[in-house]
XYZ file of C-alpha atoms in Angstrom:
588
model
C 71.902 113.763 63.552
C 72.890 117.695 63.658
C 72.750 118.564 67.511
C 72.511 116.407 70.208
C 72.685 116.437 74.202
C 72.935 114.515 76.931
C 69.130 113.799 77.110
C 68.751 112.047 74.126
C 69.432 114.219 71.703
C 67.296 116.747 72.293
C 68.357 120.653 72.553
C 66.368 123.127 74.142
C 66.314 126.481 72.148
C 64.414 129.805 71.732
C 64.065 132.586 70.001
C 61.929 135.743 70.760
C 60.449 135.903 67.175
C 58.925 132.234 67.122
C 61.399 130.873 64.550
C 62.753 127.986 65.106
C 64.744 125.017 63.053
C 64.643 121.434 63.595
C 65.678 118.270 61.644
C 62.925 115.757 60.696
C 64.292 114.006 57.655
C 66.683 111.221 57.522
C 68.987 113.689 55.560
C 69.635 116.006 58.581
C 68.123 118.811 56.525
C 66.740 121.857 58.904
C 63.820 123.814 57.741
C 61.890 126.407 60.269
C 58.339 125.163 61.775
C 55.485 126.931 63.357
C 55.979 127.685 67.020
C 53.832 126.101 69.418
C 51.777 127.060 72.253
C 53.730 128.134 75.164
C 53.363 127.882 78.658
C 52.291 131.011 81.197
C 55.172 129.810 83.256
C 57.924 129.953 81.212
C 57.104 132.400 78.820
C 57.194 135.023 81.489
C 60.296 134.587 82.919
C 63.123 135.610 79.762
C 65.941 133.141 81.267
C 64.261 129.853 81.178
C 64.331 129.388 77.399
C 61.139 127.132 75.754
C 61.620 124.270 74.377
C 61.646 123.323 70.663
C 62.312 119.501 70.060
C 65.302 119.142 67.604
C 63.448 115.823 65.729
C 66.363 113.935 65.359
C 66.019 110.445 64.261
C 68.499 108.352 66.062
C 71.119 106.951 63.862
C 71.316 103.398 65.875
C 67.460 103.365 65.831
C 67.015 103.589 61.408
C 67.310 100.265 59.821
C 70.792 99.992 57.812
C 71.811 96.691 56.606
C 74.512 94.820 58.358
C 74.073 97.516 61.277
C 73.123 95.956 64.619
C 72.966 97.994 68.098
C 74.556 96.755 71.005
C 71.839 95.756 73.859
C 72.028 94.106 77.007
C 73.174 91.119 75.712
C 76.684 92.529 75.125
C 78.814 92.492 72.208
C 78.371 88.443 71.726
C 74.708 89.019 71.094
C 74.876 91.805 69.003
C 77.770 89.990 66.699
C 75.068 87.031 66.646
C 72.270 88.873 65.236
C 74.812 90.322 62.620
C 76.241 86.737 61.616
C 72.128 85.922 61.230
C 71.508 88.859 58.673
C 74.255 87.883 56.527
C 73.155 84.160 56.464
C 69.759 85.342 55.564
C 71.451 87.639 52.942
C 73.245 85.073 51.484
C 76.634 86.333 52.641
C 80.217 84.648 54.337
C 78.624 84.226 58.231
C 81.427 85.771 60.429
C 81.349 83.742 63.798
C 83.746 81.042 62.861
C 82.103 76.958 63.547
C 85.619 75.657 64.962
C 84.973 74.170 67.931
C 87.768 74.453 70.576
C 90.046 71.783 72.643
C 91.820 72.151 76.284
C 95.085 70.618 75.178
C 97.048 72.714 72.578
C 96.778 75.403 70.259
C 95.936 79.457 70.059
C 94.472 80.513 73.820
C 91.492 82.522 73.976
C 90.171 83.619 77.541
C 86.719 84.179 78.812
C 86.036 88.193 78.351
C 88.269 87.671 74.525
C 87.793 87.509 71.131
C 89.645 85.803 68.405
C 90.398 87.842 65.421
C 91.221 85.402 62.215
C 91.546 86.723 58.104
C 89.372 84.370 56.070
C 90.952 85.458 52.856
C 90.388 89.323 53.383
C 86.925 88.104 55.459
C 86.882 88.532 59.610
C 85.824 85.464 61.352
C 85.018 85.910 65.030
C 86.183 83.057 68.045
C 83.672 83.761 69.893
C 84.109 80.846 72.757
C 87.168 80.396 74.956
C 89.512 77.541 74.769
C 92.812 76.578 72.333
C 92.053 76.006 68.954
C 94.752 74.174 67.403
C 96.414 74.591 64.048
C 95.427 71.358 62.772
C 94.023 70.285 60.758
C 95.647 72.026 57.848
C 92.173 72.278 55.960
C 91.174 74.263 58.891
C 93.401 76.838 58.167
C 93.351 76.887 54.873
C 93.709 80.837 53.415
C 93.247 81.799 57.422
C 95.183 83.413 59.193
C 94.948 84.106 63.151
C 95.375 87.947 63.773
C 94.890 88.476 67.548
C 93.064 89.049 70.380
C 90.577 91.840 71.721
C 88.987 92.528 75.074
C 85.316 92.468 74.641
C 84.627 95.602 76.119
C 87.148 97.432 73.881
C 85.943 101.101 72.757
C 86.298 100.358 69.066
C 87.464 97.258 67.394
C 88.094 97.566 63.447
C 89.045 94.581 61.604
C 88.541 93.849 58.162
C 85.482 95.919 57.617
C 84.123 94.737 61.014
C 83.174 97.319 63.031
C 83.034 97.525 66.777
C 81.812 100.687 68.947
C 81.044 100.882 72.294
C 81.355 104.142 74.544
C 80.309 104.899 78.164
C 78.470 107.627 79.735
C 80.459 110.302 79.243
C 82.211 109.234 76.233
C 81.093 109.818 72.897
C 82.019 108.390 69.205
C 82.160 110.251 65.978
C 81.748 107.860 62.992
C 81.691 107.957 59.546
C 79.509 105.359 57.753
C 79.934 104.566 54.107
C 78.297 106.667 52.853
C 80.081 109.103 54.196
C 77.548 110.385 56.771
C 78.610 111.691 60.439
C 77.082 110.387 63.268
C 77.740 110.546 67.363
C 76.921 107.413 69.210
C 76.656 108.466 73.176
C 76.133 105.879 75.774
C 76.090 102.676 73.966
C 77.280 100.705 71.094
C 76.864 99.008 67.553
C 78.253 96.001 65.547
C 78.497 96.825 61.806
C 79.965 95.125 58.584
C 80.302 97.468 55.639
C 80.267 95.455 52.312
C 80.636 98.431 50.419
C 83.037 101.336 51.703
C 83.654 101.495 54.999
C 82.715 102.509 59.205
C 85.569 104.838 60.019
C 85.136 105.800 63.823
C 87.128 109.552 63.444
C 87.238 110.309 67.148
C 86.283 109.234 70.597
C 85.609 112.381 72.541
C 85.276 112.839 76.424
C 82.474 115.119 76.924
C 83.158 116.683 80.183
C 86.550 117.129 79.411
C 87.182 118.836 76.380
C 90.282 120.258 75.506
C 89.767 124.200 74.765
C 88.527 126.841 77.048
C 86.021 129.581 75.568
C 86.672 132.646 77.831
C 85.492 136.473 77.893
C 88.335 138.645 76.642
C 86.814 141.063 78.977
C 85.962 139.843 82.059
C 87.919 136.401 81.838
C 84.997 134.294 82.588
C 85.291 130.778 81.440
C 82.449 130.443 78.887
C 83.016 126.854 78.133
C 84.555 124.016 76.779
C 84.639 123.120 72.917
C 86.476 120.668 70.723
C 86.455 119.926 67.195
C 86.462 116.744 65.485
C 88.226 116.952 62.117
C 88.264 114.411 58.743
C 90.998 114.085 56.400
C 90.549 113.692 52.673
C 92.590 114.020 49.724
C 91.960 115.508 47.199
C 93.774 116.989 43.604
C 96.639 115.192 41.606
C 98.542 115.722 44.254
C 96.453 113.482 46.825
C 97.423 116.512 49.214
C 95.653 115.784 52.879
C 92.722 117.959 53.847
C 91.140 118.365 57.070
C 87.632 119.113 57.217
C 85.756 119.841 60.598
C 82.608 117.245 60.840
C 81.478 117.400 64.162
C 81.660 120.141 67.125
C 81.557 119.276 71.419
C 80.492 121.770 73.292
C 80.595 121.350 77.143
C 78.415 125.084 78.534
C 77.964 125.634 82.486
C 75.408 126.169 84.079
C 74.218 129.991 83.694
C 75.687 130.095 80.288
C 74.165 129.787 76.789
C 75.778 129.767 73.333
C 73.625 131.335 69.776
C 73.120 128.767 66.692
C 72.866 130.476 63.255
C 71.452 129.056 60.406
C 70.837 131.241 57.351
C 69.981 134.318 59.269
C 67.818 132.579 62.131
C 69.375 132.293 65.665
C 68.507 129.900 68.233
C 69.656 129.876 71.901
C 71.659 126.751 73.006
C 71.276 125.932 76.772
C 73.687 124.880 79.379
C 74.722 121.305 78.981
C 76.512 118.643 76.605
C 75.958 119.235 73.325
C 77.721 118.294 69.690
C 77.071 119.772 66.653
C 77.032 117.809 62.809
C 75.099 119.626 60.507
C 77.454 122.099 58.430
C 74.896 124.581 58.175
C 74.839 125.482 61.967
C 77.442 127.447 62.744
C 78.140 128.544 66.282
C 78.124 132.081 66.772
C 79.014 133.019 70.594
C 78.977 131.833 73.971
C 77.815 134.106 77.146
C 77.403 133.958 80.452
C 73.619 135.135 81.738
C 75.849 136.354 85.242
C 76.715 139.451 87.168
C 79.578 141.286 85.209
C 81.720 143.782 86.282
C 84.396 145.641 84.938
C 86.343 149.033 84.119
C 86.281 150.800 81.165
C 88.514 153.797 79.670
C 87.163 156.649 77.586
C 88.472 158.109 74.910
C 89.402 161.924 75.582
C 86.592 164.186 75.874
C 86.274 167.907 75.490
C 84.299 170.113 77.734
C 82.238 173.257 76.662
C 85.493 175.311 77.201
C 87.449 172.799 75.160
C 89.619 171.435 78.180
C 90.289 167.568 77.086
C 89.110 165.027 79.711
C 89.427 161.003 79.613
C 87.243 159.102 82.243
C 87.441 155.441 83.705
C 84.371 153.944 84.097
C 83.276 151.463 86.285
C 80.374 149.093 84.758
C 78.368 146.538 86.434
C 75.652 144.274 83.917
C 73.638 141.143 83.524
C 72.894 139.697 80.297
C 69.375 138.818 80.101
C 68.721 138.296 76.446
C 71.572 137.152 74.231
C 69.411 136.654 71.437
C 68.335 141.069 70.943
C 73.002 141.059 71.629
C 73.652 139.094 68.800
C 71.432 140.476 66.578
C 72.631 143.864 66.904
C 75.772 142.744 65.976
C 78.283 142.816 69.140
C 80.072 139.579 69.996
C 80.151 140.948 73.908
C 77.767 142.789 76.371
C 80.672 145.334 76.903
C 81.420 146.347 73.381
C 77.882 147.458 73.230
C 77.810 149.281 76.601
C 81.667 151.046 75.332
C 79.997 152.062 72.181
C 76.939 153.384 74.246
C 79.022 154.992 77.109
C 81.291 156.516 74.881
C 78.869 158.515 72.884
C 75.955 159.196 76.143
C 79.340 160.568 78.328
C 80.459 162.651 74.956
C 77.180 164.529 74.286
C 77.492 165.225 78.389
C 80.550 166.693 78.641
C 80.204 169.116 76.236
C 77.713 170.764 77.841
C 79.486 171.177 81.135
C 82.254 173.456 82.208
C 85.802 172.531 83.495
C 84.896 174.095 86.763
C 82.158 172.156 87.615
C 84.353 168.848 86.749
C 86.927 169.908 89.241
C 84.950 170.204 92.018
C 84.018 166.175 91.754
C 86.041 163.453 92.247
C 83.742 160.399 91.900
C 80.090 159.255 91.436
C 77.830 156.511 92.976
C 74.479 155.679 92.435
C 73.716 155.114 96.000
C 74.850 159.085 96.642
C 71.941 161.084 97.724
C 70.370 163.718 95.716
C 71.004 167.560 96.018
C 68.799 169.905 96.185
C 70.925 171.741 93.381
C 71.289 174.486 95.468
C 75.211 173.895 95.011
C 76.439 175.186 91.685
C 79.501 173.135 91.950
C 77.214 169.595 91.591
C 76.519 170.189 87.935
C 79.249 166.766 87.013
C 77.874 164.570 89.573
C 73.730 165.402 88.632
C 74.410 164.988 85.169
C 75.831 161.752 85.379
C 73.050 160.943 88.198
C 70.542 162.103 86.198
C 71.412 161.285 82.230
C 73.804 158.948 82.122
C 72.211 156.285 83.989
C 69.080 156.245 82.691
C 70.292 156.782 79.023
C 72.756 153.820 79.672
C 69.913 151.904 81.174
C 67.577 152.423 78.127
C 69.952 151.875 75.957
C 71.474 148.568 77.361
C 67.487 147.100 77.424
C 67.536 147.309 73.720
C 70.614 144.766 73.836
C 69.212 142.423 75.989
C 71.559 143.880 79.074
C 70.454 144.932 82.449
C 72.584 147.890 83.553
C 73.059 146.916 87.644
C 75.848 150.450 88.597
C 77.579 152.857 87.281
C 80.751 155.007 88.611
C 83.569 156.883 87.990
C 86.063 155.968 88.950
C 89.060 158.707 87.845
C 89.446 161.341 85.237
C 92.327 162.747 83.832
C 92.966 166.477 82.253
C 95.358 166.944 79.809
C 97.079 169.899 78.177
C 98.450 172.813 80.170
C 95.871 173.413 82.138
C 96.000 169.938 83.599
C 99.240 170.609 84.310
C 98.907 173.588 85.885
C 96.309 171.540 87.864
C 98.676 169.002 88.609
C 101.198 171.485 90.464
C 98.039 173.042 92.708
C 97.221 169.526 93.941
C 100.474 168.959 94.337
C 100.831 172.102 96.715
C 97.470 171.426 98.299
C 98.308 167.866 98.865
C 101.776 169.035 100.495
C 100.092 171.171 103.056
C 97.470 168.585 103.803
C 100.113 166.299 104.228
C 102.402 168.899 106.469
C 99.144 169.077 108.703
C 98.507 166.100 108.944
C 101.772 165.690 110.063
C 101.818 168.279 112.318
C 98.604 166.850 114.132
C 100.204 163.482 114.605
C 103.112 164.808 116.431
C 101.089 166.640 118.762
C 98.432 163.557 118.913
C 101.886 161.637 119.740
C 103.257 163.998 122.537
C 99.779 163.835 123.938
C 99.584 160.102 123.979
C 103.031 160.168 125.989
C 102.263 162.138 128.934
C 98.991 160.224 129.160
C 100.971 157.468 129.519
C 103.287 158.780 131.629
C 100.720 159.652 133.796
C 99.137 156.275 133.725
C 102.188 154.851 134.348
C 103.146 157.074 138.024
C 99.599 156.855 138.335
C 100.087 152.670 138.470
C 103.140 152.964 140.788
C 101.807 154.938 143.480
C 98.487 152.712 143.633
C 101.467 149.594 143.912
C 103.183 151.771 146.680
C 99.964 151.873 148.589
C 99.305 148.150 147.950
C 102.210 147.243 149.702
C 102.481 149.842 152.554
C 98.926 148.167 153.004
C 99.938 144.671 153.023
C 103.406 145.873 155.159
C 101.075 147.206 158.053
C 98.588 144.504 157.723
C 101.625 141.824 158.265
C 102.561 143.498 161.560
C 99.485 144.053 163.021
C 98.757 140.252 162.446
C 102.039 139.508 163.838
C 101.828 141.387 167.193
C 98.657 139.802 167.541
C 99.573 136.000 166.876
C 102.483 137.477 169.700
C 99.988 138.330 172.259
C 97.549 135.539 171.373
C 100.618 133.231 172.060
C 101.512 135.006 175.268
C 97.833 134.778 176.395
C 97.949 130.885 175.586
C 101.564 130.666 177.254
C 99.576 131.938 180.661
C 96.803 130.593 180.479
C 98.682 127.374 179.944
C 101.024 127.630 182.799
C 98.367 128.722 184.877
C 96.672 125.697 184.676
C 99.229 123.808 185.068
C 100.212 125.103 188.672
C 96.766 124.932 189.545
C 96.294 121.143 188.347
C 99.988 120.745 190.387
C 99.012 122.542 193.368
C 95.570 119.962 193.437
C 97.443 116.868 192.590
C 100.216 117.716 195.536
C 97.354 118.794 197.835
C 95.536 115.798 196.970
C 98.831 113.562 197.541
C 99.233 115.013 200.856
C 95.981 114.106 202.208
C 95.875 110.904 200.843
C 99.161 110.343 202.551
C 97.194 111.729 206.339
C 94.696 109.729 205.030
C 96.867 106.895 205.350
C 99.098 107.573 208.242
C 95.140 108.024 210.494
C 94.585 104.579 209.191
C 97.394 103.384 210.874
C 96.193 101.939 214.229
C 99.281 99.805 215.522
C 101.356 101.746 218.610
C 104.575 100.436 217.143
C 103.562 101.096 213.052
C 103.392 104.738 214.181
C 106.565 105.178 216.132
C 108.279 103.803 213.277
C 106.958 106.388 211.539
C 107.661 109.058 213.421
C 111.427 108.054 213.780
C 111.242 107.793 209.875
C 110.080 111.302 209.826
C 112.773 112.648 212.098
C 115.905 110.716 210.073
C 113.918 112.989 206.887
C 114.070 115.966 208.398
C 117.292 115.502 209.897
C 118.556 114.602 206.483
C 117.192 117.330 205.404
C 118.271 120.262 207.298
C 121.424 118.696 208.223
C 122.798 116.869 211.439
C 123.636 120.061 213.069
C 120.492 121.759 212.955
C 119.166 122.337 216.657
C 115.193 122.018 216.642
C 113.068 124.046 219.120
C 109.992 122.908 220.238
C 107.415 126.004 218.892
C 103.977 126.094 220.474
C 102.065 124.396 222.793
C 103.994 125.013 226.569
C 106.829 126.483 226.826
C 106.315 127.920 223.948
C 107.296 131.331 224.824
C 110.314 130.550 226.433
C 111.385 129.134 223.339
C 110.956 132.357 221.759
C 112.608 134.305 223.802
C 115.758 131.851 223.932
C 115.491 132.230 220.640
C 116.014 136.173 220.725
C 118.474 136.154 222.771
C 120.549 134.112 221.137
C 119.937 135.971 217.450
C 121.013 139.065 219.786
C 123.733 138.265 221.284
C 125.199 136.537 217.548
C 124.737 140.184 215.897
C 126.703 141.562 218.828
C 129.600 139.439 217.794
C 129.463 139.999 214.444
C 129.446 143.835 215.218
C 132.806 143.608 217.416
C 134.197 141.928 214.867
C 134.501 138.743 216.714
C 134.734 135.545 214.517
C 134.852 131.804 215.519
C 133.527 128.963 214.719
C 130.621 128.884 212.897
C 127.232 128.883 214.882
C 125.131 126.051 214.259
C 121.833 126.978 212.155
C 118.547 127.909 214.010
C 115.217 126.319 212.681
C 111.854 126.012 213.527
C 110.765 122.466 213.711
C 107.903 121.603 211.964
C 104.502 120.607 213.644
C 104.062 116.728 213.822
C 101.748 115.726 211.584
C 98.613 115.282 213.379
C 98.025 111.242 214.351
């Protein structure tokens, strides 16, 4: 088998000529064959490569002797299908007819083999239990050598040999006749009565050891590993290591180029290992956006002023077949090469002048009218270099996606005296710059100043706001209260005025009710010990109204006047006793 993937060893090439190699003898011999019809689909589109069946005839599917592939049954099966053919050969059977016991002896689990040397023969115990060392005729020129799991990668033992990988494992083995082979995903059971099955390497496919990068753009590429058999050879017996099979692990977008002779073939992304020593691997790329920036060498203009340029490159690989066959191991080493010699024949035709005047390109720029003699760089590179790179790079496979430049340098005196102009020019712009951010700064100050009495005076007014508002509201919760103070008191003299009103003529009320001659008197003396104790037991009481009342009055004045005449001649004495009205009677 010379190249095989992860879909049953089948790789998916192609090649723009119709060439193509595949391997459909037992010998692993390639030879080309006629292409075949292909698809409208995928003809049309130049990154889905076509497929071309690699014919390989599976090694564990060819009929060897002693060879047996490992099914579902498991490794027991297959080892008794192998013990079969050699009984129908005529040869030593291998699964060993000692029957075990449960008491004493060599243990051998469930999931285990027994490994025994049957004078330089294997013999298998295949079933669990002890098998004792007794009798001696049992083991007789035997010899017990071990034990192995049953699902052991590779088990080698006395030209027995055992092989069984998983899905993402693969085995490179040498049979005796000193073919290579790759098992991937299963297994085989072999005895080799002449030379030997050497298993050289078991390889983990999506973890090989060494990284394939892009000097240029440091893009990981893929993943390869090598799988190497020693020989000796010479008197000596010196060791020699000879490379028989190559891993390759590609991601997705990438694609490595097979040679043979001088055909190529495009590998595709995926898991793929390489046998057949006349396939060598040329390159890996990546079918991605690249970037990147590139240096000229110097350049002289028409007026022989030296100029180097740095170049900023942006590509896509579309073909790595028309790449390779031109020769360049990298889509940049084509584009330098190209660049180089487009930007060269450019330059000489233009003037240092018009370079000046430029700083930088980009596609995207808009066109001038070329009314502006100082454009001459920037339209030249607009108008040449693009589309001369972008002709050029299509005949390599590469799409060119943008193209800039990024900085040029003069050299020589006159880029020195260059130098020390936009160094002057770049001090003033910088002194006026300056200048303008000082004034920008003492303009930003007073506005903040401004904002900032601006903010106080509104807070001023806030609070002389809130200071009147306070004692307005307090004056009036003052006269409010005074109001309710009134209004309150008001009532209550009113409501004590009725309830005394409404005593007293309750109390008449009463006293009319009172029909008995001697119930009144006895309240009329009561009366008179009141008022006596109330005005005092010298108070004289006068009759008023009714007859005689005016005699009482005038009594009355006479005896006021003729007091204030005493008091006027200075007379004292005794104290005069108090003169009082006496109340009406109540009415019976």
């Amino acid at each position: 088998m010379d190249v095989s993937s992860n879909a049953g060893a089948t790789t998916v090439v192609d090649y723009p000529a119709g060439k193509r190699f595949s391997t459909d003898d037992d010998d692993g011999t390639m030879h080309p064959v006629k292409p075949k019809a292909r698809a409208t689909s995928s003809s049309t589109n130049p990154r889905q490569p076509v497929a071309s069946a690699m014919n390989n005839v599976d090694y564990l599917d060819q009929t060897r002797p002693f060879f047996v592939k490992i099914g579902k049954g498991g490794l027991l099966e297959a080892l008794e299908k192998l013990d079969k053919q050699l009984i129908d050969a005529g040869q030593t059977h291998i699964i060993s007819k000692k029957e075990p016991v449960s008491w004493i002896g060599r243990e051998i689990t469930l999931g285990q083999i027994g490994l025994v040397n049957h004078g330089g023969l294997p013999k298998i115990l295949s079933k669990p239990g002890r098998y004792p060392p007794f009798p001696l005729r049992n083991w007789w020129a035997r010899s017990f050598e071990g034990r192995k799991e049953i699902t052991e990668t590779v088990i080698e033992f006395n030209g027995l040999t055992v092989v069984q990988v998983s899905q993402n494992q693969a085995a490179v083995v040498s049979d005796p006749q000193n073919q290579i082979f790759v098992i991937k995903n299963g297994g085989f059971v072999a005895l080799a009565t002449q030379g030997s099955y050497s298993v050289l390497s078991v390889v983990d496919q999506t973890h090989l050891p060494n990284v394939i990068t892009d000097q240029t753009t440091r893009a990981i590429l893929g993943h390869w590993h090598e799988v190497k058999s020693r020989s000796r050879m010479g008197p000596s017996g010196a060791a020699h290591e000879f490379v028989v099979a190559t891993f390759l692990d590609i991601p997705a977008n990438n694609c490595a180029i097979l040679q043979k002779g001088d055909e190529l073939e495009i590998l595709p992304a995926g898991q793929h290992c390489i046998t057949n020593p006349n396939i060598t691997l040329r390159k890996l790329f990546t079918r991605g956006e690249c970037q990147t920036e590139m240096p000229t060498k110097d350049i002289f203009t028409r007026d022989q002023v030296p100029v180097s340029l740095t170049i900023y490159l942006k590509w896509q690989l579309m073909e790595p077949l028309k790449l390779t066959t031109h020769g360049y191991d990298t889509p940049y080493e084509a584009l330098r090469d190209k660049t180089q010699s487009i930007l060269t024949q450019i330059m000489s035709h233009l003037d240092y002048s018009s370079m000046v005047k430029q700083r930088s390109i980009d596609p995207n720029d808009t066109v001038d009218d070329g009314s502006d003699p100082n454009t001459a760089f920037l339209d030249a590179l607009r108008s040449r270099a693009m589309d001369d790179l972008h002709s050029a790079a299509l005949e390599y496979g590469i799409v060119l996606k943008d193209l800039a430049v990024i900085d040029r340098q003069f050299k020589g005196e006159i880029a020195s005296t260059m130098d020390k102009l936009t160094t002057r020019a770049l001090q003033a712009q910088v002194e006026a710059a300056n200048v303008d951010r000082e004034n920008s700064n003492r303009v930003k100050k007073e506005q903040g100043s401004l904002q900032v009495a601006q903010v106080q005076a509104s807070a001023r007014k806030t609070q002389a706001d809130a200071e009147a508002y306070a004692i307005v509201a307090n004056a009036k919760a003052v006269a409010e209260a005074l109001q309710i103070d009134a209004t309150a008191r008001a009532e209550a003299t009113r409501l004590a005025a009725k309830a005394e009103a409404d005593a007293i003529r309750l109390k008449a009320a009463a006293d009319q009710d009172v029909q008995d001659p001697f119930a009144r008197e006895m309240e009329f003396r009561r009366n008179e010990v009141e008022k006596i104790a109330a005005y005092g037991n010298k108070t004289v009481f006068v009759p008023a109204g009714g007859v005689g009342g005016g005699a009482s009055d005038a009594m009355a004045m006479g005896f006021a006047a003729g007091v204030g005449s005493d008091m006027r001649r200075g007379w004292a004495g005794e104290q005069q006793p108090q003169v009082g009205t006496v109340p009406k009677a109540p009415a019976k």
